[in-house]
XYZ file of N, CA and C in Angstrom:
321
model
N 38.781 13.654 -51.705
C 40.518 13.556 -52.020
C 41.423 12.666 -52.056
N 42.245 12.197 -53.466
C 43.324 11.554 -52.990
C 44.264 12.208 -53.021
N 45.126 11.278 -51.687
C 46.969 12.226 -51.496
C 47.389 12.498 -52.890
N 47.251 12.336 -54.391
C 48.061 11.896 -55.319
C 47.245 13.837 -55.551
N 45.982 14.132 -55.451
C 45.233 15.797 -55.609
C 45.775 16.272 -54.356
N 45.461 15.913 -53.104
C 46.259 17.109 -51.744
C 47.159 17.262 -52.339
N 48.119 16.596 -52.656
C 49.434 16.604 -53.324
C 49.911 18.328 -54.362
N 49.195 17.966 -55.578
C 49.139 18.423 -56.891
C 48.651 19.970 -55.826
N 47.470 20.142 -54.681
C 46.980 21.364 -54.648
C 47.650 22.181 -52.898
N 48.111 21.114 -52.527
C 48.133 21.601 -51.031
C 48.960 21.381 -50.509
N 49.780 20.707 -50.617
C 51.068 20.075 -49.757
C 52.289 20.539 -50.015
N 53.159 20.834 -49.547
C 54.926 21.257 -50.161
C 55.466 19.836 -51.067
N 56.136 19.873 -52.188
C 56.434 18.824 -52.275
C 57.218 19.494 -53.529
N 58.077 18.946 -54.264
C 58.934 18.794 -55.483
C 58.118 18.947 -56.338
N 57.332 19.603 -57.579
C 56.362 19.574 -58.339
C 56.989 18.988 -59.468
N 55.813 18.478 -59.694
C 56.413 17.470 -61.057
C 57.319 18.188 -62.191
N 56.906 18.039 -63.566
C 57.397 18.345 -64.727
C 55.842 18.986 -65.402
N 55.007 18.418 -65.263
C 53.702 18.458 -65.682
C 53.019 19.915 -64.992
N 53.329 19.728 -63.517
C 52.837 21.234 -62.675
C 53.848 22.284 -63.502
N 55.193 22.263 -63.242
C 55.717 22.864 -63.829
C 55.888 24.041 -64.455
N 55.039 23.257 -65.578
C 54.740 24.104 -66.921
C 53.295 24.072 -67.209
N 52.760 23.325 -66.344
C 51.594 24.606 -65.746
C 51.430 25.913 -65.742
N 52.312 25.468 -64.457
C 52.377 26.912 -63.756
C 53.203 27.950 -64.035
N 54.540 27.990 -65.064
C 54.830 28.654 -66.168
C 53.799 28.966 -67.204
N 53.136 28.274 -67.790
C 52.095 28.524 -68.536
C 51.284 30.105 -68.084
N 50.519 29.714 -66.877
C 49.831 30.838 -66.481
C 50.371 31.882 -65.746
N 51.821 31.607 -65.288
C 52.952 32.780 -64.964
C 53.283 34.186 -66.342
N 53.206 33.323 -67.545
C 53.357 33.782 -68.839
C 51.775 34.431 -69.248
N 50.602 33.642 -68.886
C 49.708 34.332 -69.790
C 49.249 35.896 -68.619
N 49.068 35.195 -67.425
C 48.909 36.126 -66.658
C 50.036 37.910 -66.430
N 50.716 37.712 -67.237
C 52.091 38.993 -66.902
C 50.993 39.881 -67.694
N 50.928 41.065 -66.757
C 50.426 42.246 -67.790
C 48.795 42.407 -66.912
N 48.267 41.327 -66.464
C 47.073 41.116 -65.925
C 46.717 42.159 -64.941
N 45.519 42.312 -63.989
C 45.483 42.930 -63.753
C 44.446 41.767 -62.597
N 43.658 42.110 -61.404
C 43.483 41.788 -60.673
C 42.345 41.059 -60.820
N 41.319 41.659 -61.728
C 39.623 41.315 -62.245
C 39.953 40.175 -63.555
N 41.127 40.327 -64.340
C 41.685 40.055 -65.243
C 41.741 38.245 -65.261
N 42.573 38.015 -64.092
C 43.284 37.467 -63.413
C 41.985 36.556 -62.303
N 40.804 36.662 -62.156
C 39.689 36.441 -61.112
C 39.129 35.934 -63.001
N 38.828 36.615 -63.802
C 38.167 35.894 -65.328
C 38.445 34.806 -65.702
N 40.264 35.189 -65.815
C 40.777 33.489 -66.124
C 40.749 32.502 -64.942
N 40.430 32.560 -63.326
C 40.595 31.956 -62.600
C 38.940 31.335 -63.095
N 38.099 32.160 -63.298
C 36.420 31.479 -62.773
C 37.210 30.354 -64.545
N 37.248 30.938 -65.133
C 37.369 30.229 -66.840
C 37.475 29.121 -66.743
N 38.818 28.933 -65.821
C 39.477 27.754 -65.555
C 38.653 26.453 -64.628
N 38.282 27.305 -63.603
C 37.476 26.507 -62.666
C 36.579 25.572 -64.112
N 35.462 27.141 -64.666
C 34.982 25.812 -65.384
C 35.214 25.163 -66.860
N 36.501 24.948 -66.844
C 36.298 24.573 -67.637
C 36.658 22.903 -67.076
N 37.475 23.017 -65.410
C 37.516 21.765 -64.908
C 36.208 21.271 -64.942
N 35.120 21.263 -64.534
C 34.019 21.178 -64.422
C 33.373 20.833 -65.663
N 33.493 21.316 -66.399
C 33.074 20.790 -67.893
C 34.069 19.207 -68.198
N 34.734 19.115 -68.530
C 36.173 18.373 -68.843
C 35.640 17.139 -67.543
N 36.290 17.692 -65.997
C 36.644 16.263 -65.600
C 35.243 16.452 -64.512
N 34.236 17.270 -64.428
C 33.241 17.387 -63.316
C 33.916 17.803 -61.850
N 34.979 17.606 -61.362
C 35.750 18.154 -60.405
C 37.223 18.193 -60.123
N 37.775 19.349 -59.951
C 38.943 19.201 -59.359
C 39.864 17.982 -58.989
N 38.931 17.714 -58.187
C 39.834 16.190 -57.912
C 39.960 15.190 -58.522
N 38.994 15.243 -59.520
C 38.692 13.887 -60.826
C 39.670 14.608 -61.597
N 40.394 16.157 -61.908
C 41.241 16.230 -62.953
C 42.828 16.642 -63.158
N 43.343 16.239 -64.041
C 44.406 15.835 -64.123
C 45.404 16.494 -63.117
N 46.948 16.366 -62.800
C 47.994 17.106 -62.562
C 48.244 18.570 -62.536
N 48.433 18.563 -63.721
C 48.664 19.554 -64.348
C 47.798 21.279 -64.623
N 46.508 20.023 -64.842
C 45.318 21.114 -64.205
C 45.260 21.742 -63.088
N 45.241 20.765 -61.970
C 45.359 21.157 -60.940
C 45.795 22.422 -60.395
N 46.934 22.527 -60.672
C 48.384 22.681 -60.284
C 47.609 24.150 -61.863
N 47.064 23.941 -62.194
C 47.391 25.588 -63.233
C 45.800 26.123 -62.711
N 45.146 25.537 -61.752
C 44.006 26.638 -61.103
C 44.284 27.146 -60.332
N 45.155 25.856 -59.991
C 46.159 26.421 -58.084
C 46.260 27.516 -58.247
N 47.618 28.006 -59.157
C 48.124 28.780 -59.931
C 47.470 30.165 -60.009
N 46.216 29.616 -60.764
C 45.431 31.285 -60.856
C 44.997 31.430 -59.936
N 44.459 30.605 -58.583
C 44.115 31.091 -57.583
C 45.083 32.489 -56.768
N 46.201 31.474 -56.515
C 47.289 32.283 -56.133
C 47.736 33.359 -56.300
N 47.911 34.183 -58.195
C 47.921 35.172 -59.020
C 47.039 36.030 -58.316
N 45.269 35.019 -58.818
C 44.432 36.559 -58.097
C 44.772 36.924 -56.973
N 44.550 36.189 -55.777
C 45.041 36.681 -54.187
C 45.874 37.503 -54.593
N 47.117 37.066 -54.704
C 48.449 37.965 -54.690
C 48.017 39.561 -55.180
N 47.035 39.547 -56.178
C 46.529 40.344 -57.271
C 45.459 41.194 -56.417
N 45.092 41.378 -55.197
C 43.489 41.587 -54.657
C 44.382 42.496 -53.933
N 45.065 42.605 -53.511
C 45.829 44.319 -52.410
C 46.172 44.273 -53.555
N 47.012 44.233 -54.283
C 47.914 45.076 -55.655
C 47.744 45.493 -56.332
N 48.221 46.765 -56.330
C 47.599 48.135 -57.506
C 48.048 48.489 -58.688
N 48.834 46.960 -59.276
C 49.667 46.927 -60.895
C 49.097 45.469 -60.869
N 49.643 45.103 -62.682
C 49.613 44.099 -62.875
C 50.916 43.135 -61.778
N 50.315 41.748 -62.763
C 51.292 40.581 -62.471
C 52.391 40.944 -63.343
N 53.280 40.347 -62.539
C 54.740 39.961 -63.480
C 55.914 39.160 -62.325
N 56.219 38.378 -62.675
C 57.294 37.033 -62.260
C 57.826 37.549 -61.394
N 58.528 39.069 -62.376
C 59.735 39.360 -61.599
C 59.386 40.125 -59.963
N 58.326 40.215 -60.069
C 57.901 41.106 -58.792
C 57.326 39.835 -58.072
N 56.487 38.998 -58.091
C 56.071 37.854 -57.571
C 57.169 36.929 -56.573
N 56.916 37.365 -55.141
C 57.928 36.911 -54.147
C 58.222 35.377 -54.062
N 56.421 34.533 -54.411
C 56.734 32.768 -54.783
C 57.408 32.617 -55.703
N 57.616 33.845 -56.643
C 57.765 32.596 -57.960
C 60.009 33.114 -57.610
N 59.582 34.133 -57.243
C 61.389 34.740 -57.140
C 62.346 33.589 -55.760
N 61.408 33.142 -54.967
C 62.216 32.269 -54.179
C 61.945 30.778 -54.708
N 61.962 30.226 -55.920
C 61.081 29.111 -56.111
C 63.009 28.942 -57.124
N 62.925 30.170 -57.912
C 63.773 30.307 -59.021
C 64.846 30.117 -57.972
N 65.016 30.685 -57.142
C 66.522 31.150 -56.135
C 66.805 29.892 -55.753
N 65.539 29.136 -55.170
C 65.831 27.273 -54.879
C 66.035 26.240 -55.880
N 65.742 26.688 -56.577
C 66.132 25.617 -57.974
C 67.741 25.863 -57.995
N 68.087 27.018 -57.883
C 69.391 27.695 -58.563
C 69.929 26.962 -57.666
N 69.681 26.830 -56.269
C 70.858 26.545 -55.221
C 70.816 24.957 -54.530
N 69.950 24.722 -54.941
C 69.069 22.955 -55.014
C 70.892 22.436 -55.302
N 71.427 21.463 -54.829
C 72.643 20.477 -55.248
C 72.051 19.737 -56.386
N 72.778 19.425 -57.149
C 72.115 18.346 -58.671
C 72.193 17.061 -58.153
N 71.543 16.439 -58.191
C 70.752 15.379 -58.411
C 71.527 14.583 -58.717
N 71.878 13.411 -57.986
C 72.830 12.193 -57.716
C 72.515 11.415 -58.690
N 72.917 10.106 -59.481
C 72.483 9.275 -60.302
C 73.097 8.001 -59.906
């Protein structure tokens, strides 16, 4: 696994716009889904990676971020009785708070 692959899936870092977009797409799609439904979506995403890239390590950054987000949401819902919503996802809310509180970048 390359450093780039590790960064996209495991290491804390500032996500790229491609990663943010992929995670946002997953969150929108996951809204209202139960654990069983997100597990099916995760399986479909992993199968799509196998067909297109052969291995997650060979997939593009956005695809790796998408699979990682499906995994995270599926894990989150494992012990949760209801459907997924970003509004009750502590991880998402923490990200949004951090973005709002981040000082503006200087050019």
